CSV table of C-alpha atoms and ligand atoms in Angstrom, one decimal:
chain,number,residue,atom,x,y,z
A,1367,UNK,CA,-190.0,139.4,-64.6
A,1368,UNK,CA,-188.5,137.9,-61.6
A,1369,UNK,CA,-185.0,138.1,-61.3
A,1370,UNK,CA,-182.8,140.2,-59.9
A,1371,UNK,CA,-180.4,141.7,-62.6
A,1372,UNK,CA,-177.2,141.1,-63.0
A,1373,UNK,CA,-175.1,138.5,-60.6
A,1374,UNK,CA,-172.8,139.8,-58.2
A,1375,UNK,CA,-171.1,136.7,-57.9
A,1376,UNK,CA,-171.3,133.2,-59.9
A,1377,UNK,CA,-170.0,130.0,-59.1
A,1378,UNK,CA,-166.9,128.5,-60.1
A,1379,UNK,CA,-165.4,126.7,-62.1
A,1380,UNK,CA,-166.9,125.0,-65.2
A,1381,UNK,CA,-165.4,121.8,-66.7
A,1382,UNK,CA,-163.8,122.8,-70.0
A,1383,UNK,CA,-166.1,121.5,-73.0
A,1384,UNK,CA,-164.5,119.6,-76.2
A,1385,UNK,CA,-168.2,119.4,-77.1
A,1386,UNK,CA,-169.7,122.8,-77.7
A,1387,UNK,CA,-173.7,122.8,-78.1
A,1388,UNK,CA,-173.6,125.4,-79.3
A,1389,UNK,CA,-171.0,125.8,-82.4
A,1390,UNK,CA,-173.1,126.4,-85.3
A,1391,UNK,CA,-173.7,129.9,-83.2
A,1392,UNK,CA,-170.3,130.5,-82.6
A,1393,UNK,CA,-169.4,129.9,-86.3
A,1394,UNK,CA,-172.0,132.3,-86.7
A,1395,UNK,CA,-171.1,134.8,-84.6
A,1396,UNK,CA,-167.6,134.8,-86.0
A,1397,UNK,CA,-168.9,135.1,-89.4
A,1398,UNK,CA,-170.4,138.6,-88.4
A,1399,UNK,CA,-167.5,141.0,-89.1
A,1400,UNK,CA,-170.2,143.3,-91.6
A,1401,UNK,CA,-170.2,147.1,-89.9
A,1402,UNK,CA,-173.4,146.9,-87.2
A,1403,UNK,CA,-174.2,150.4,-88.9
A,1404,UNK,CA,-174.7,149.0,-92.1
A,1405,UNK,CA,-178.5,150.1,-93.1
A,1406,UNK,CA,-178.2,147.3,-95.6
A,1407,UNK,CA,-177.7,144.4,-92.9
A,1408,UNK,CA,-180.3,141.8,-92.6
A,1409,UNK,CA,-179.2,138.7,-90.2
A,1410,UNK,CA,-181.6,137.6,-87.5
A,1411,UNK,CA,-182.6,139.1,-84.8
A,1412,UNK,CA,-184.6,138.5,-81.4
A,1413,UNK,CA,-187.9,140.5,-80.4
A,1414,UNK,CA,-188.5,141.0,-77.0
A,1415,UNK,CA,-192.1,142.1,-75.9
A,1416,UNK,CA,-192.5,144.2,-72.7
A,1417,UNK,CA,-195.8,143.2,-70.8
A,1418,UNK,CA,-195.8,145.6,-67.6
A,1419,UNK,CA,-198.9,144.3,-65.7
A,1420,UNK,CA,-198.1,142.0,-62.4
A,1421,UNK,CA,-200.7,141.2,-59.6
A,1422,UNK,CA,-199.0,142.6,-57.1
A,1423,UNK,CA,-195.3,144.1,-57.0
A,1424,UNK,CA,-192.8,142.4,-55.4
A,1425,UNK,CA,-190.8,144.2,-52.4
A,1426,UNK,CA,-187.4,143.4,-54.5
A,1427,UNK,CA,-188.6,144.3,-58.5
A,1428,UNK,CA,-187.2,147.2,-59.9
A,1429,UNK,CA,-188.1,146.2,-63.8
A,1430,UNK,CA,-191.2,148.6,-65.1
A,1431,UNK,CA,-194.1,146.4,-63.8
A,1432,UNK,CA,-197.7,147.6,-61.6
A,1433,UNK,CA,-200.6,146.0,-60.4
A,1434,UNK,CA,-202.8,145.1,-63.4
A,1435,UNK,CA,-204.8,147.8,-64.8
A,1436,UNK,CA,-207.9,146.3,-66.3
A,1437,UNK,CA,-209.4,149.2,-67.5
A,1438,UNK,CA,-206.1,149.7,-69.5
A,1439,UNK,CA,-205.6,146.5,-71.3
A,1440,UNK,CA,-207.9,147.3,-74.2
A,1441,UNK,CA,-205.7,150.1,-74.8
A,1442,UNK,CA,-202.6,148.1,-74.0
A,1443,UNK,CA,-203.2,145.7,-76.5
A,1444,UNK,CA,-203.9,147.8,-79.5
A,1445,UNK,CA,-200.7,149.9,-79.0
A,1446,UNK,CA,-198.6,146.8,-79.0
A,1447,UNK,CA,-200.0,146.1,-82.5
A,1448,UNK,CA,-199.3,149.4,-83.3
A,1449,UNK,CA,-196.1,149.8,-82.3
A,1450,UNK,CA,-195.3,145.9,-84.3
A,1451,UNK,CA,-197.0,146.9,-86.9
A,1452,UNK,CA,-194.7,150.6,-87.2
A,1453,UNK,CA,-191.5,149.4,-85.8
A,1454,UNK,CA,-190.9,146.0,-87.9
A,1455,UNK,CA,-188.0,146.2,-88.8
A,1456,UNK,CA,-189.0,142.9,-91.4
A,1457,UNK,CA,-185.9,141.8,-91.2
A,1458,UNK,CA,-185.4,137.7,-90.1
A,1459,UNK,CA,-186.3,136.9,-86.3
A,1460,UNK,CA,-184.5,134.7,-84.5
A,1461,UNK,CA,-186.0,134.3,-81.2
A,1462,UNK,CA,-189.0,136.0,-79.4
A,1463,UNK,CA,-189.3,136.7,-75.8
A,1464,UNK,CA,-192.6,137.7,-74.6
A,1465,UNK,CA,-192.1,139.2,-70.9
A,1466,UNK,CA,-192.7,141.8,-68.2
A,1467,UNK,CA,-194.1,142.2,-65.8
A,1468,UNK,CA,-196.2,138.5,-65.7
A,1469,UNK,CA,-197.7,138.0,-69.2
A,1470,UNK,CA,-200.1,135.5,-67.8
A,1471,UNK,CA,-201.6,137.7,-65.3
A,1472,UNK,CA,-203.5,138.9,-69.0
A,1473,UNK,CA,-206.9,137.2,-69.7
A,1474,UNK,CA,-206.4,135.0,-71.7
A,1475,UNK,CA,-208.0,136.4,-75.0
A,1476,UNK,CA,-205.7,139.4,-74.5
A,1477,UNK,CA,-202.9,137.5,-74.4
A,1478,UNK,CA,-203.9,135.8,-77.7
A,1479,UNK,CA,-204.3,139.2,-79.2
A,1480,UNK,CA,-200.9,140.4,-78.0
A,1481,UNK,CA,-199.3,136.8,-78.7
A,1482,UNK,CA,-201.2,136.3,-81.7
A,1483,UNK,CA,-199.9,138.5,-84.3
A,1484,UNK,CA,-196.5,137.9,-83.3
A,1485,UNK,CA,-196.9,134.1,-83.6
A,1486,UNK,CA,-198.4,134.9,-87.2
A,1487,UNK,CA,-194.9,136.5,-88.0
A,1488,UNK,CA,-192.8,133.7,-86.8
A,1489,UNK,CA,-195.3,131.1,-88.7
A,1490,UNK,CA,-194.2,132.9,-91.8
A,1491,UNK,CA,-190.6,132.2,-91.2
A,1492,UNK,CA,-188.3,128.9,-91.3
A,1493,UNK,CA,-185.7,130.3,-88.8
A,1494,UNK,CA,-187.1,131.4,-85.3
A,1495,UNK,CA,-185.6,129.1,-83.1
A,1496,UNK,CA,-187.0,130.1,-79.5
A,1497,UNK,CA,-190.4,131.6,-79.2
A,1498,UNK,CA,-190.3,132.5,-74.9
A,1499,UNK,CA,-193.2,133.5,-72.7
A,1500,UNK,CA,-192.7,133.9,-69.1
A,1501,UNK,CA,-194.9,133.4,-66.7
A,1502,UNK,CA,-195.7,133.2,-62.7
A,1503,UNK,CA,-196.0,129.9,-61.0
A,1504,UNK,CA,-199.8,131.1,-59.6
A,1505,UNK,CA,-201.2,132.2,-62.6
A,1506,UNK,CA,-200.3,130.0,-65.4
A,1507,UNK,CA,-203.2,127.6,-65.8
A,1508,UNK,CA,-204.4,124.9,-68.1
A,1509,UNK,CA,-206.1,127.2,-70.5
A,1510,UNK,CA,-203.3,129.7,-70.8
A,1511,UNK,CA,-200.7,127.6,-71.2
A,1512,UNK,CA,-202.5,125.6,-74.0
A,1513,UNK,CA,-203.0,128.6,-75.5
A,1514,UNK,CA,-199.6,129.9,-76.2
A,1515,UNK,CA,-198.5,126.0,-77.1
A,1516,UNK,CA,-200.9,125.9,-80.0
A,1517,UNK,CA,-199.9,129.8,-81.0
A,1518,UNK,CA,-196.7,128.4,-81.0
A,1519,UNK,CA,-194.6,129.4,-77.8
A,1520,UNK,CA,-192.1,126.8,-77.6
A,1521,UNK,CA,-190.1,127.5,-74.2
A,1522,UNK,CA,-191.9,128.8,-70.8
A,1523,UNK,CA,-189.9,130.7,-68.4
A,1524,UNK,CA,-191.3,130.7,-64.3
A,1525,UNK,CA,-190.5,132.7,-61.8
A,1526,UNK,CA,-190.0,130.3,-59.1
A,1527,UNK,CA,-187.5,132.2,-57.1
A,1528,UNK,CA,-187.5,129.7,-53.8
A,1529,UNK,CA,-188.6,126.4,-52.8
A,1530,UNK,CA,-189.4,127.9,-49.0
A,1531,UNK,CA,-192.4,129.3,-48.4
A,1532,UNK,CA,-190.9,132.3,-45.9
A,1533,UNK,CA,-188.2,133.5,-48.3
A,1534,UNK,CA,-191.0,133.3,-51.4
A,1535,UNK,CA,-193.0,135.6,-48.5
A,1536,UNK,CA,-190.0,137.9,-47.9
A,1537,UNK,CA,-189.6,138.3,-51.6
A,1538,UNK,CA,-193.4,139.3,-51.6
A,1539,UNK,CA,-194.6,136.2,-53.9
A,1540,UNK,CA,-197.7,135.1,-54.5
A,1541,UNK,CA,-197.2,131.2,-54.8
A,1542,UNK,CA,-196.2,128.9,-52.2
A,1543,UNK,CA,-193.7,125.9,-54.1
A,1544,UNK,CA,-196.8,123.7,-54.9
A,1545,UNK,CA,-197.6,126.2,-56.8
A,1546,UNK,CA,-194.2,125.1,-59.0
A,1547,UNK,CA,-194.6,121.5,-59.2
A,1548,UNK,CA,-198.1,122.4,-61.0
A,1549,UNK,CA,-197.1,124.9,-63.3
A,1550,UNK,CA,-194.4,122.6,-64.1
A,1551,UNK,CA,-196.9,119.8,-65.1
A,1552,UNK,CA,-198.9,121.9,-66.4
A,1553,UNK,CA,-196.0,123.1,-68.8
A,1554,UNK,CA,-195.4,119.2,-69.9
A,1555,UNK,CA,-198.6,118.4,-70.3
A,1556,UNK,CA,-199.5,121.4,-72.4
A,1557,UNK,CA,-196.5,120.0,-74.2
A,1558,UNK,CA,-193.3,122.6,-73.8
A,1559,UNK,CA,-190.5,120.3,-73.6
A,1560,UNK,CA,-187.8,123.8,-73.1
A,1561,UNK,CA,-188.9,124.9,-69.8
A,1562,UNK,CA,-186.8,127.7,-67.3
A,1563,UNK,CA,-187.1,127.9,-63.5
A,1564,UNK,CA,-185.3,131.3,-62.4
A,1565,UNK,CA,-184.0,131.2,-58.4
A,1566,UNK,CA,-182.9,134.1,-56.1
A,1567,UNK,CA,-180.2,133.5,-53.8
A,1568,UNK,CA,-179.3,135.5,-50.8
A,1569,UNK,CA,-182.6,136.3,-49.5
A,1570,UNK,CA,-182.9,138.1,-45.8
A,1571,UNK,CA,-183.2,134.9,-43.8
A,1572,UNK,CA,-181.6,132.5,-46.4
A,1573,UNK,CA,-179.1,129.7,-45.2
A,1574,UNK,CA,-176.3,127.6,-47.6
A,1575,UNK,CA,-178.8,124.6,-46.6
A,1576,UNK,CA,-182.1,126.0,-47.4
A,1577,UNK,CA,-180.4,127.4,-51.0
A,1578,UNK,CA,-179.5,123.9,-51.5
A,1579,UNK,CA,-182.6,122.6,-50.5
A,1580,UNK,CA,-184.6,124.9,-52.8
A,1581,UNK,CA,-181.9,124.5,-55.9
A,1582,UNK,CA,-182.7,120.3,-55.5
A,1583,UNK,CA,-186.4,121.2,-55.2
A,1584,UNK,CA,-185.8,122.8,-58.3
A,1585,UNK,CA,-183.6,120.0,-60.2
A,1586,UNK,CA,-186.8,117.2,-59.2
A,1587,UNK,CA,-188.6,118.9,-61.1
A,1588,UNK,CA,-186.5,118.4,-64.1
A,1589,UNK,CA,-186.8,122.2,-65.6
A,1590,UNK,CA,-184.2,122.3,-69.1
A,1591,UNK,CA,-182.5,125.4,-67.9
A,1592,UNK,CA,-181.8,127.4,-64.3
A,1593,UNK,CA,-181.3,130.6,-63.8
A,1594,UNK,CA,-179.9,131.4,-60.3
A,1595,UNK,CA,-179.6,135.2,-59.7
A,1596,UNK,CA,-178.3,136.9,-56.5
A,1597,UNK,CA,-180.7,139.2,-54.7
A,1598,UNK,CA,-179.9,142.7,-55.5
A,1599,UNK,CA,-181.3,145.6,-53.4
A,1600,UNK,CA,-182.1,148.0,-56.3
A,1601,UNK,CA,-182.1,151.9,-55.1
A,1602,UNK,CA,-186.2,152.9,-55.1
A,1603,UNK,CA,-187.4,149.1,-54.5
A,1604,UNK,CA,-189.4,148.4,-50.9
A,1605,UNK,CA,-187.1,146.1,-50.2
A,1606,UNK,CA,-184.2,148.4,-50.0
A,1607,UNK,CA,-186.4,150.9,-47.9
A,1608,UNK,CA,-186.9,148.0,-45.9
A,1609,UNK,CA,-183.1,147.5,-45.2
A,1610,UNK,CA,-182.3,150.9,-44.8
A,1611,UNK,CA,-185.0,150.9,-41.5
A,1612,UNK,CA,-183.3,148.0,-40.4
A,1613,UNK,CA,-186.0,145.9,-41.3
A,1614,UNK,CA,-184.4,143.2,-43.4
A,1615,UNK,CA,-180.8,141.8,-42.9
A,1616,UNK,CA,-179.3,140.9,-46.1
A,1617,UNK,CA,-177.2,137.9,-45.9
A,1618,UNK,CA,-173.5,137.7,-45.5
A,1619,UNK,CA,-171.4,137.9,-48.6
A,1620,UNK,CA,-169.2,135.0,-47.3
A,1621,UNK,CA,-172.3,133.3,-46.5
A,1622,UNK,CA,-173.5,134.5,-49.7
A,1623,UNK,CA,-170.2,133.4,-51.8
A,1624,UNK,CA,-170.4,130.3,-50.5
A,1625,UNK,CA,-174.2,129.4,-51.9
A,1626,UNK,CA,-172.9,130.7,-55.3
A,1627,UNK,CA,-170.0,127.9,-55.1
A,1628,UNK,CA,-172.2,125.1,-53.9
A,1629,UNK,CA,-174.8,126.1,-56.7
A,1630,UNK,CA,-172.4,124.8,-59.6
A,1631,UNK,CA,-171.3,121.6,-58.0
A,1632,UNK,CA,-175.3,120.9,-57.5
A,1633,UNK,CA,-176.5,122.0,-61.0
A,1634,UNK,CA,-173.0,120.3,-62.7
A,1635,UNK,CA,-174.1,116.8,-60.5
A,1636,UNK,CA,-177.4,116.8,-62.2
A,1637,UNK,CA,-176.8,117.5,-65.8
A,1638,UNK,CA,-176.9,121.2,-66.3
A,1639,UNK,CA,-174.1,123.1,-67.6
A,1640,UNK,CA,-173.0,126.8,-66.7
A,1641,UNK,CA,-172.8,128.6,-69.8
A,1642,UNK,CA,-173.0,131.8,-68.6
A,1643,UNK,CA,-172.4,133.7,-65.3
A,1644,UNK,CA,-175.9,132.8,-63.9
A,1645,UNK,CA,-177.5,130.8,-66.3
A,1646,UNK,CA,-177.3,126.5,-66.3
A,1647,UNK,CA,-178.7,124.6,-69.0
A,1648,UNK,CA,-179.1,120.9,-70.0
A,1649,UNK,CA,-177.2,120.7,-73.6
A,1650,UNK,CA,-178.7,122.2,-76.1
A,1651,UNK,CA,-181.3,123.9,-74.0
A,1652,UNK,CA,-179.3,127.3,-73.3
A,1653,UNK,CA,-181.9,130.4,-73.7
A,1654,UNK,CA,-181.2,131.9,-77.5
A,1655,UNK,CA,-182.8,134.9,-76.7
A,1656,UNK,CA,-180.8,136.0,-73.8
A,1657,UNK,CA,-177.8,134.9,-76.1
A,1658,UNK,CA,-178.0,137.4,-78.5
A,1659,UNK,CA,-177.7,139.8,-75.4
A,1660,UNK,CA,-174.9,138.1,-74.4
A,1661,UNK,CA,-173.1,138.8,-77.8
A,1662,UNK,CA,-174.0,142.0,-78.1
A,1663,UNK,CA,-176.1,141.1,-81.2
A,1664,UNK,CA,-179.3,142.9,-82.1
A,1665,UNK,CA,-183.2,142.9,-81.0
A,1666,UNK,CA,-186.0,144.9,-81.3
A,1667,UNK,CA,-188.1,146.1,-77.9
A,1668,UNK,CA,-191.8,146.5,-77.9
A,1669,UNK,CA,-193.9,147.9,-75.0
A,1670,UNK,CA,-193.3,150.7,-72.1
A,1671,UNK,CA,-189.9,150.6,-71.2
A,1672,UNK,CA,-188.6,148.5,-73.8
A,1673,UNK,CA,-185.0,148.6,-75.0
A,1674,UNK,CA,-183.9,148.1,-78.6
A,1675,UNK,CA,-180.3,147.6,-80.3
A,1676,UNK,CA,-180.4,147.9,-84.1
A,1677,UNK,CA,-177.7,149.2,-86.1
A,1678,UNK,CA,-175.3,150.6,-83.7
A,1679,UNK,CA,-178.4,152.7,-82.3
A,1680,UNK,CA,-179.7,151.8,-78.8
A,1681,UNK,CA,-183.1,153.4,-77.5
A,1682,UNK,CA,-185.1,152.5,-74.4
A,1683,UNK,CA,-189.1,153.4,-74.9
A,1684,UNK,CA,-191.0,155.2,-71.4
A,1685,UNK,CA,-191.7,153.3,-68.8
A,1686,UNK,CA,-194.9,154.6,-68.8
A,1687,UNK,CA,-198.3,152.3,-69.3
A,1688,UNK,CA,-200.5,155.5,-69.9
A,1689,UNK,CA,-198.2,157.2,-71.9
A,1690,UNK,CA,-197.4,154.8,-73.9
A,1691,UNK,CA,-201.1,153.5,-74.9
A,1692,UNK,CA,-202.2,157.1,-75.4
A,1693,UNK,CA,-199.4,157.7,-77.7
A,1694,UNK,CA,-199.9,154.6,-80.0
A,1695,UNK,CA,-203.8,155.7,-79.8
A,1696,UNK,CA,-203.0,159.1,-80.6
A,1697,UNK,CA,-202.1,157.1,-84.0
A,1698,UNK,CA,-198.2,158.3,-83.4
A,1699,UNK,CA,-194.9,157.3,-84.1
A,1700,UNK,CA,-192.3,156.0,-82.3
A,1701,UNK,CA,-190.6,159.2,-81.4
A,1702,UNK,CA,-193.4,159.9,-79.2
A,1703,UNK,CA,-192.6,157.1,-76.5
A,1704,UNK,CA,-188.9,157.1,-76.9
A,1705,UNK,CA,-186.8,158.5,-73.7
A,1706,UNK,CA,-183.3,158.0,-74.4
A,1707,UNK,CA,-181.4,156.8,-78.1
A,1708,UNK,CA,-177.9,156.9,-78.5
A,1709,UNK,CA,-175.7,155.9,-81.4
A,1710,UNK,CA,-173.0,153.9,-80.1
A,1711,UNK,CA,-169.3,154.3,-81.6
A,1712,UNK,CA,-167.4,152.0,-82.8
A,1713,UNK,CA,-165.2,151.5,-80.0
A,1714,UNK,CA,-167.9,151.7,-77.5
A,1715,UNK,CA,-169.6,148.8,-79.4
A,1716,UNK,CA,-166.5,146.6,-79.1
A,1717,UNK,CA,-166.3,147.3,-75.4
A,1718,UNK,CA,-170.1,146.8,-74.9
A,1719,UNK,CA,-169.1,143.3,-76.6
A,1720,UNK,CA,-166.1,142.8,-74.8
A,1721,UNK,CA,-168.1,142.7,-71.6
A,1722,UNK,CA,-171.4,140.6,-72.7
A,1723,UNK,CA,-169.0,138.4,-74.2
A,1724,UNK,CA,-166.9,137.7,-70.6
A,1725,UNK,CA,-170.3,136.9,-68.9
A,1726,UNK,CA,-170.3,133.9,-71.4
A,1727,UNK,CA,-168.6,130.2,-70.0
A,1728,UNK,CA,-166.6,130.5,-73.3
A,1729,UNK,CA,-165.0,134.3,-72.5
A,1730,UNK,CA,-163.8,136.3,-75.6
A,1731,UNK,CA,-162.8,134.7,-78.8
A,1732,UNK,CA,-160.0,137.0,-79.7
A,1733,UNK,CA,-159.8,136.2,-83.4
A,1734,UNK,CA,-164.1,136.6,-83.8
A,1735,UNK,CA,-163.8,139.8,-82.1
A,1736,UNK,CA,-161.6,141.6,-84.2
A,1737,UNK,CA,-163.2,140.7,-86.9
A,1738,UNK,CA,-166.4,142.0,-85.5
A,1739,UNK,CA,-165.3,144.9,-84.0
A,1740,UNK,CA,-161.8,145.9,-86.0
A,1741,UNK,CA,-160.3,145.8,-82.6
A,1742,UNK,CA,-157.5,143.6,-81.0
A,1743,UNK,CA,-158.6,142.7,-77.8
A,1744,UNK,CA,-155.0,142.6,-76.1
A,1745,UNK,CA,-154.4,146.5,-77.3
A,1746,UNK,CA,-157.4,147.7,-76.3
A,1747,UNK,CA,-157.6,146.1,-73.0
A,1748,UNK,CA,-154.3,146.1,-72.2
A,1749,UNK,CA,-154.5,148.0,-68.5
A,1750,UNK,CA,-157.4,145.6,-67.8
A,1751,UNK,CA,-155.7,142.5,-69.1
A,1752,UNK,CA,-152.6,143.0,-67.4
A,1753,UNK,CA,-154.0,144.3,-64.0
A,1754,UNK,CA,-156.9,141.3,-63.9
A,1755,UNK,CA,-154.7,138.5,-65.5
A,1756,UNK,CA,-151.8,139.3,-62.4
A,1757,UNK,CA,-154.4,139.7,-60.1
A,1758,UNK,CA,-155.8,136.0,-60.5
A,1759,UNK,CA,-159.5,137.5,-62.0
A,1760,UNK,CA,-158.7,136.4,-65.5
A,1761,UNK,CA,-157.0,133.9,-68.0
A,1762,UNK,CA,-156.3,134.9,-71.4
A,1763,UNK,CA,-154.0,133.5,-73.9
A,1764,UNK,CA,-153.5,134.4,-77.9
A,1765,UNK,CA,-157.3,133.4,-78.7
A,1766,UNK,CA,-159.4,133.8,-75.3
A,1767,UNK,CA,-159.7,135.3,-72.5
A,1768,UNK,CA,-162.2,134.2,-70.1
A,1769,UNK,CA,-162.7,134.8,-66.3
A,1770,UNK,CA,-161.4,132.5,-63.7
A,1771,UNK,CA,-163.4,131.3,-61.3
A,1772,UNK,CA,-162.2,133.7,-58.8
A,1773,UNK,CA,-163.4,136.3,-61.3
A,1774,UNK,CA,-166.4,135.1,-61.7
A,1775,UNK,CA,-167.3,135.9,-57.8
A,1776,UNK,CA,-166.1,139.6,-59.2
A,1777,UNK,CA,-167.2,139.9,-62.3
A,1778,UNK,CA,-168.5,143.2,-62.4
A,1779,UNK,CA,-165.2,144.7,-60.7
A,1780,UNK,CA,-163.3,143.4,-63.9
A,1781,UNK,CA,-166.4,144.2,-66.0
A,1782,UNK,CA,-165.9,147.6,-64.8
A,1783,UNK,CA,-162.6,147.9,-66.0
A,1784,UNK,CA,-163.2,147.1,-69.7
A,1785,UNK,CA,-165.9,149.8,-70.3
B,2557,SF4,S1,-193.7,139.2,-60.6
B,2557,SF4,FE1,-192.7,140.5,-59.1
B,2557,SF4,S2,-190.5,140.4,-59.7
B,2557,SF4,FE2,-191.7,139.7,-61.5
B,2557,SF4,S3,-192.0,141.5,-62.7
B,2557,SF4,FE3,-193.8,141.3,-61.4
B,2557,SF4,S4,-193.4,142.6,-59.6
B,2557,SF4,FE4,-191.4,142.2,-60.7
């Protein structure tokens, strides 16, 4: 809903753990040499819920979101259900993440009939872990966020992007940061103890000091888990029109470099932990949904534009509100709102992994991925390896490899080079 995709840079380095949170996972994840393919396969997996509607659309946004559409919701709603009740695949869910778009723009008895059936799923089951809703700083209130606690949300996710009322205005938000601090109370009162604050650094007008400022803004409030996501300037967004006229500057990548190095030491001062490129968490409170991303591991997606990964097979629904309610009305079939499906091969699978695995503070297990993938890490990346590992980007020894902190400000260049 409010970031900006994927980091361009991160901030070095992280203290090496003797401690890991999160072990039983990793066990887990090791344990998962089984063929993705197999039809037979039943482990866990997340859901992610694609609510489009926003209030407005921010200058920088290029996920599938636009202005609420009342007259649509009715609609909306029922093709969700439709599309849950067709596309289940029944196996175990892990973690849900309801997001968009801002989920709590919805009234809130839509939201309980979106919410609601999903809720009566993961009440069936002992193992969902995480059950996510995101939501904007000006429109979560009391009754809303009560609402998804008793349904049985258990982590809230807010877009609070700055702490400075003109960079919020440059990034076209809504709130000003009081907005925050109630939302936040609002959260612990409503009783979510697992609460997310996502930032955006390198805003057109942004300085080291007012990154810092905003980042310590955000630690007083004591959120569980920070995001802190670079600005990009996505091709089609206003915002990039807006720099291509020369009306926005974007900040300096020095400048720029420099906020994503102070942001560690900051977050690491105050009890958070980096556990993945752009992502801090206090222990135990790292997001499981964006994990199983992270590992490559499986979900289902629901709503217009949603992306699934089951069995090998990725597909990606239309980004397309009226499309998409009118085929769910039209009493159809998943085929009908599907734009793109491919099958993944096996050694696009364990390259896929290879790189959602690097984003990760603990890098590539070498051992767990050949048994997941039936490939040696060192043979198949061996141009990459050698060129990144000489070049200072990346350490790797006989069971990890994991990106310096130099590679970390250039993680997509060695990304890059293991696709
Ligand atoms: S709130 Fe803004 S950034 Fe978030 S999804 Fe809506 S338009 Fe995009």
């Amino acid at each position: 809903m409010g970031t900006a995709g994927a980091a361009r840079y991160t901030v070095p380095p992280c203290h090496p753990r003797t401690d890991q949170p999160l072990q039983p996972d990793r066990l887990r994840m090791a344990a998962m040499s089984t063929d993705p393919t197999d039809p037979s396969r039943e482990d866990p997996i997340g859901w992610y819920v694609h609510l489009p509607f926003c209030t407005t659309k921010c200058g920088y946004c290029d996920f599938y979101s636009l202005p609420t559409r009342p007259d649509l919701i009715p609609d909306l709603v029922r093709a969700l259900n439709r599309e849950i009740e067709q596309r289940d695949p029944g196996r175990p869910i892990r973690t849900v993440f309801i997001g968009g778009g801002t989920p709590t723009v919805l009234p809130a008895d839509a939201l309980r009939d979106i919410v609601g059936p999903i809720a009566e799923r993961v009440r069936r089951q002992a193992g969902v872990i995480e059950f996510t809703c995101e939501a904007n700083p000006s429109s979560a209130d009391e009754l809303k966020l009560d609402l998804l606690r008793d349904l049985g949300v258990n982590r809230l996710s807010f877009g609070a992007q700055s702490f400075d009322p003109a960079e919020l205005r440059v990034l076209d938000r809504l709130h000003d940061p009081g907005h925050i601090s109630e939302a936040m109370r609002l959260a612990r009162s409503a009783g979510f103890d697992n609460v997310n604050l996502d930032l955006i650094f390198g805003v057109p007008g942004q300085t080291v000091e007012s990154w810092l400022r905003s980042l310590r803004a955000a630690v007083a409030l004591s959120p569980d888990h920070i995001a802190c996501y670079s600005l990009m300037y996505e091709e089609g967004t206003a915002l990039t029109k807006q720099r291509r006229l020369g009306l926005v500057h974007p900040v300096d990548e020095d400048i720029e470099a420099e906020m994503f190095e102070r942001t560690e030491a900051e977050l690491v001062a105050a009890g958070y932990e980096r556990y993945e490129i752009s992502n801090f968490a206090r222990p135990g409170r790292q997001c499981r949904h964006n994990l199983i991303y992270w590992r490559n591991e499986e979900y289902l997606g629901i709503g217009p534009s949603a992306v699934s990964y089951l069995r090998g097979v990725r597909q990606k629904n239309r980004a397309d509100v009226k499309a998409y309610v009118d085929a769910w009305g039209a009493g159809n079939v998943a085929g009908g709102i599907v734009i793109e499906r491919e099958e993944l091969g096996r050694e696009h699978r364990a390259r896929e992994t290879a790189v959602q695995w690097l984003r990760l503070a603990d890098g590539i297990d070498v051992p767990a991925f050949e048994r997941r993938t039936g490939f040696r890490a060192g043979d198949l990346f061996e141009p990459a390896l050698r060129r990144h590992v000489t070049g200072g980007l990346l350490e790797a020894n006989a069971t990890n490899i994991r990106l310096t902190p130099r590679g970390r400000l250039l993680a997509n260049q060695v990304m890059m080079d293991f696709l």
